[in-house]
Tab-separated table of C-alpha atoms and ligand atoms in Angstrom:
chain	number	residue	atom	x	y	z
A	1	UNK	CA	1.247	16.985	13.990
A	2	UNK	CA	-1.979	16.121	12.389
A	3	UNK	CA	-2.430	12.416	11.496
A	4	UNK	CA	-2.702	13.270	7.697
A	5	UNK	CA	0.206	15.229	7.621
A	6	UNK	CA	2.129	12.318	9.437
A	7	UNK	CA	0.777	10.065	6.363
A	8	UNK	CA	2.133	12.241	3.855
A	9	UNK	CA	5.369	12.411	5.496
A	10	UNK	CA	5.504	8.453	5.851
A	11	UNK	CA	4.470	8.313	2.007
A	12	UNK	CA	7.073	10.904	0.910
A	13	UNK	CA	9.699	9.085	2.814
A	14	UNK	CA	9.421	6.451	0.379
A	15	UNK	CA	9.674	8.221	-2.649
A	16	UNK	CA	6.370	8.750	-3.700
A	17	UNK	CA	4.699	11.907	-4.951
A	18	UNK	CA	1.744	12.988	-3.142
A	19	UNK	CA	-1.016	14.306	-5.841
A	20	UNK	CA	-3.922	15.163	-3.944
A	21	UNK	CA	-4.773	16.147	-0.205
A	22	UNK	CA	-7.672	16.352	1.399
A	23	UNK	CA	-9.565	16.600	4.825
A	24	UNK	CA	-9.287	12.534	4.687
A	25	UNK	CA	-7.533	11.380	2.096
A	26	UNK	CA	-4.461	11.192	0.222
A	27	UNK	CA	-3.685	10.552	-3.662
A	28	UNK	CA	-0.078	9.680	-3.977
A	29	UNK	CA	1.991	8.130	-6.743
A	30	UNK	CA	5.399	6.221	-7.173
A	31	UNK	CA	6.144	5.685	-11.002
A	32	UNK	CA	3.148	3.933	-12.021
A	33	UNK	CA	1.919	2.544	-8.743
A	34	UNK	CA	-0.901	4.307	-7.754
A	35	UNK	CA	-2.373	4.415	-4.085
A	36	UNK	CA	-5.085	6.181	-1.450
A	37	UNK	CA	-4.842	6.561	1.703
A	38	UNK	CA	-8.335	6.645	3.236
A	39	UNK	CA	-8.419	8.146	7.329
A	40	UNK	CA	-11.395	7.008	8.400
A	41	UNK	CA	-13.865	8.831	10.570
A	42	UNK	CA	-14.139	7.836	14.045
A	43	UNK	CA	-16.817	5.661	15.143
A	44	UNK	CA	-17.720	5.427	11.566
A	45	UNK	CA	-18.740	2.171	9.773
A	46	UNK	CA	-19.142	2.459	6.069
A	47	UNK	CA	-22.395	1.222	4.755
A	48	UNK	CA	-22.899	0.750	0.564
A	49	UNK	CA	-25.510	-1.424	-0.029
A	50	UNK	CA	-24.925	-1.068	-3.723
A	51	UNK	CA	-20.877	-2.058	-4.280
A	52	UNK	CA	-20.608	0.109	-7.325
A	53	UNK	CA	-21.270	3.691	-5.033
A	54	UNK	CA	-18.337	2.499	-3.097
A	55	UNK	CA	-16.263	2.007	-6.235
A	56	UNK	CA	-17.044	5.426	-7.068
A	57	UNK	CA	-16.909	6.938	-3.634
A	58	UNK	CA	-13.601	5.615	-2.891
A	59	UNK	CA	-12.602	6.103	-6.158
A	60	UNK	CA	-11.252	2.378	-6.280
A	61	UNK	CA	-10.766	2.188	-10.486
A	62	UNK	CA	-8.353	5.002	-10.191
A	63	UNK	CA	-5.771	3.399	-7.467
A	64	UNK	CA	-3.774	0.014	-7.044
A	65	UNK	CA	-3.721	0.108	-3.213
A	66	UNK	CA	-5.772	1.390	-0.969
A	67	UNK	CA	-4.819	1.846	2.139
A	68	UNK	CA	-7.571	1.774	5.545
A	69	UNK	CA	-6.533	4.093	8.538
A	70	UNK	CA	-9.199	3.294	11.416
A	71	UNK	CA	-8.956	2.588	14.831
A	72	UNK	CA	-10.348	-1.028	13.466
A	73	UNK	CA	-8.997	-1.218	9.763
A	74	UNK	CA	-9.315	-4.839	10.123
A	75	UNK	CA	-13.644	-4.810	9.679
A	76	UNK	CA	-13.659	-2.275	7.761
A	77	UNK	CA	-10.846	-3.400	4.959
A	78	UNK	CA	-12.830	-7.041	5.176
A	79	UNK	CA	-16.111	-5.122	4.381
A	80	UNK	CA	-14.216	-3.291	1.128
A	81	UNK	CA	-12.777	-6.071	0.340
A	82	UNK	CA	-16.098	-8.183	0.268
A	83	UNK	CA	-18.104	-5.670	-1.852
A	84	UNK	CA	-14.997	-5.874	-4.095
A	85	UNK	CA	-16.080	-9.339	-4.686
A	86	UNK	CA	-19.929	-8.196	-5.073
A	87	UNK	CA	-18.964	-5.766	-7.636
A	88	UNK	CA	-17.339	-8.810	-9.590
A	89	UNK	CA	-19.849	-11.099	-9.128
A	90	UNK	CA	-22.846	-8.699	-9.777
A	91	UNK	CA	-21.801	-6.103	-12.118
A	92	UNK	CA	-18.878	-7.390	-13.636
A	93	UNK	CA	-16.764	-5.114	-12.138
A	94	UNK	CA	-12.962	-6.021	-12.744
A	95	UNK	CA	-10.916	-3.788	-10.033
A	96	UNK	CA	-7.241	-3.841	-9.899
A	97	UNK	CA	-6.879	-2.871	-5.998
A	98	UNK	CA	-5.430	-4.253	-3.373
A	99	UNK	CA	-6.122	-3.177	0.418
A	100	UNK	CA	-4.035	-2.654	3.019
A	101	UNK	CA	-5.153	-2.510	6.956
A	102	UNK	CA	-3.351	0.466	8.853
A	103	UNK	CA	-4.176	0.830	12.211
A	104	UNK	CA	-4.018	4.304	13.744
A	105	UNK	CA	-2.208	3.281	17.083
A	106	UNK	CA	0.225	1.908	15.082
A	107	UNK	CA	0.117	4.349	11.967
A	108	UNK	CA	3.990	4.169	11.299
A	109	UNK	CA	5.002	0.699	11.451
A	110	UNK	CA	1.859	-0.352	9.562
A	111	UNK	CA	1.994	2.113	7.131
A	112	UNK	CA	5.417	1.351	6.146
A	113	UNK	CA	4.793	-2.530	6.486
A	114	UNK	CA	1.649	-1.892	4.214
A	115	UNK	CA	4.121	0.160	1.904
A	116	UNK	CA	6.534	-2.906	1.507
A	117	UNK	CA	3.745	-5.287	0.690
A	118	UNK	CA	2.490	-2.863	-2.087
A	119	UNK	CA	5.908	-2.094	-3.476
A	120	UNK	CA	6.406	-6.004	-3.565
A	121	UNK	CA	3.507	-6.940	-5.148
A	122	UNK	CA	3.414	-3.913	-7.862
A	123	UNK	CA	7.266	-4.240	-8.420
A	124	UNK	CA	6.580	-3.659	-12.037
A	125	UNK	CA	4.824	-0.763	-11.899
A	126	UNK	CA	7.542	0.910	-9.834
A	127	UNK	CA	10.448	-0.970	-10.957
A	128	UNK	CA	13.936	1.812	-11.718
A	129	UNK	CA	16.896	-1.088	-12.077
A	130	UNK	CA	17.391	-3.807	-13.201
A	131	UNK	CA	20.600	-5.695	-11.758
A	132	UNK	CA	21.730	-9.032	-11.211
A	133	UNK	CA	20.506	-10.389	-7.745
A	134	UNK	CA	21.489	-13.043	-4.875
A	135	UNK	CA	20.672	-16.692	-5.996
A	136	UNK	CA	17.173	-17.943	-6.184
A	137	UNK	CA	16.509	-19.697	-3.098
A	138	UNK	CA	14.573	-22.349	-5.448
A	139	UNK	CA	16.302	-22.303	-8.887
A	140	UNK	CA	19.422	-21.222	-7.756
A	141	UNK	CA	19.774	-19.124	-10.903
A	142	UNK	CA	20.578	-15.103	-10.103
A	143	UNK	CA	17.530	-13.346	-9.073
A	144	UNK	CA	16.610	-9.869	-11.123
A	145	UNK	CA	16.852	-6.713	-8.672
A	146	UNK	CA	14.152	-4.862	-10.155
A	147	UNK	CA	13.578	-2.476	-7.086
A	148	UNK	CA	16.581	-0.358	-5.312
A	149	UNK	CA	15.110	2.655	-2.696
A	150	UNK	CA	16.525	3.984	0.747
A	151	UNK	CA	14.427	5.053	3.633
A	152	UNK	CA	13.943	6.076	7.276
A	153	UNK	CA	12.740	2.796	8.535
A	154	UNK	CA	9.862	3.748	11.910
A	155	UNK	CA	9.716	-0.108	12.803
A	156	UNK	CA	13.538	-0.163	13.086
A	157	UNK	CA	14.707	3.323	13.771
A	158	UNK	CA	17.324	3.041	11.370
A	159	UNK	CA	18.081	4.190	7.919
A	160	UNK	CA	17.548	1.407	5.428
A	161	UNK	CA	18.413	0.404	2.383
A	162	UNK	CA	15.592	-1.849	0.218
A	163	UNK	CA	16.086	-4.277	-2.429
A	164	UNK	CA	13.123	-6.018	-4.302
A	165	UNK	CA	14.368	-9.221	-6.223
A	166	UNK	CA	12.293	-11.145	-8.393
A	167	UNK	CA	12.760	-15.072	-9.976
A	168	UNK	CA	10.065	-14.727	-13.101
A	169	UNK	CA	10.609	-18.521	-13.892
A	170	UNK	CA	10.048	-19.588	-10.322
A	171	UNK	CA	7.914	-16.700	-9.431
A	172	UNK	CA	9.453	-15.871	-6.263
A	173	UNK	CA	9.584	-12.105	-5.241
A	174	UNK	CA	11.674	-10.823	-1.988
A	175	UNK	CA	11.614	-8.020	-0.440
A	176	UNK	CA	14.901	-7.404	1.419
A	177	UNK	CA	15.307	-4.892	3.996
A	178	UNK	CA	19.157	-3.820	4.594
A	179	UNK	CA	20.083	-1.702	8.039
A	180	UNK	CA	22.297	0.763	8.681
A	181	UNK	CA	22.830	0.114	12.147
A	182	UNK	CA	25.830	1.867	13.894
A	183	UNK	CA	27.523	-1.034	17.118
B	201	LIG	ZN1	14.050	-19.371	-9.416
């Protein structure tokens, strides 16, 4: 199976609903949460002098998340993440994008690690309940389940069920990961 095809599964395992494909890249969307998934070339290091062609080549004012798939996504999501910052500082460039280091020998676990971070910290955008949650560890007052899914956890091997609870007032988010584990 080709590695973008095993992305798009990973992505449509959780829901979301993949809106563009291409040789490396994907475009995929859960409610209002909108991510990329960008497979980088081998042995390629990405080189914009000037921040704002990356903006535009990545097309980072479109997406929320992106998400790096190299065989060393650390570098290269510190060198996106740093022109980020020059775009700010230089052209007043306000981008609403977070990214997310995936590394290909460990594509499924860090993709759906990755995944759970996003979900967490866009639980608005993707939020379909709201329910009264477990205490809040600090407050004590009920937590608001904003987030309810189910999935076919990689890491654990196990089918899952996911809750994301929020405290507004102490703002404290969890992300809690239930398992359907048969003894
Ligand atoms: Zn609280």
């Amino acid at each position: 199976m080709k590695i973008i095809d095993k992305i798009i599964d990973e992505f449509r395992n959780r829901g979301f609903k993949i809106i563009i494909i291409r040789d490396d890249s994907i475009k995929a969307r859960l409610n209002r949460l909108k991510v990329k998934v960008w497979l980088v070339p081998d042995d390629y290091f990405p080189w914009w002098p000037n921040p704002l062609d990356m903006v535009e080549e990545l097309e980072l004012t479109d997406v929320n998340a992106l998400f790096v798939v190299s065989e060393r996504p650390y570098v290269i999501s510190d060198y996106i993440v740093n022109n980020i910052s020059r775009a700010r500082y230089w052209f007043n460039k306000e981008l609403n994008v977070r990214v997310y280091s995936v590394n290909i020998d460990r594509l499924e676990e860090d993709l759906e690690d990755g995944i759970n971070i996003a979900l967490t910290n866009h639980y608005r955008e993707i939020s379909n309940v709201s329910l009264m949650g477990m205490a809040c560890p600090n407050c004590g007052s009920p937590m608001v389940t904003v987030y309810s899914s189910r999935y076919f956890s990689r890491r654990w091997g196990s089918w899952a069920n996911e809750y994301i609870e929020v405290c507004e007032k102490c703002n404290i988010i969890s992300h809690k990961l239930v398992l359907n584990l048969k003894s």
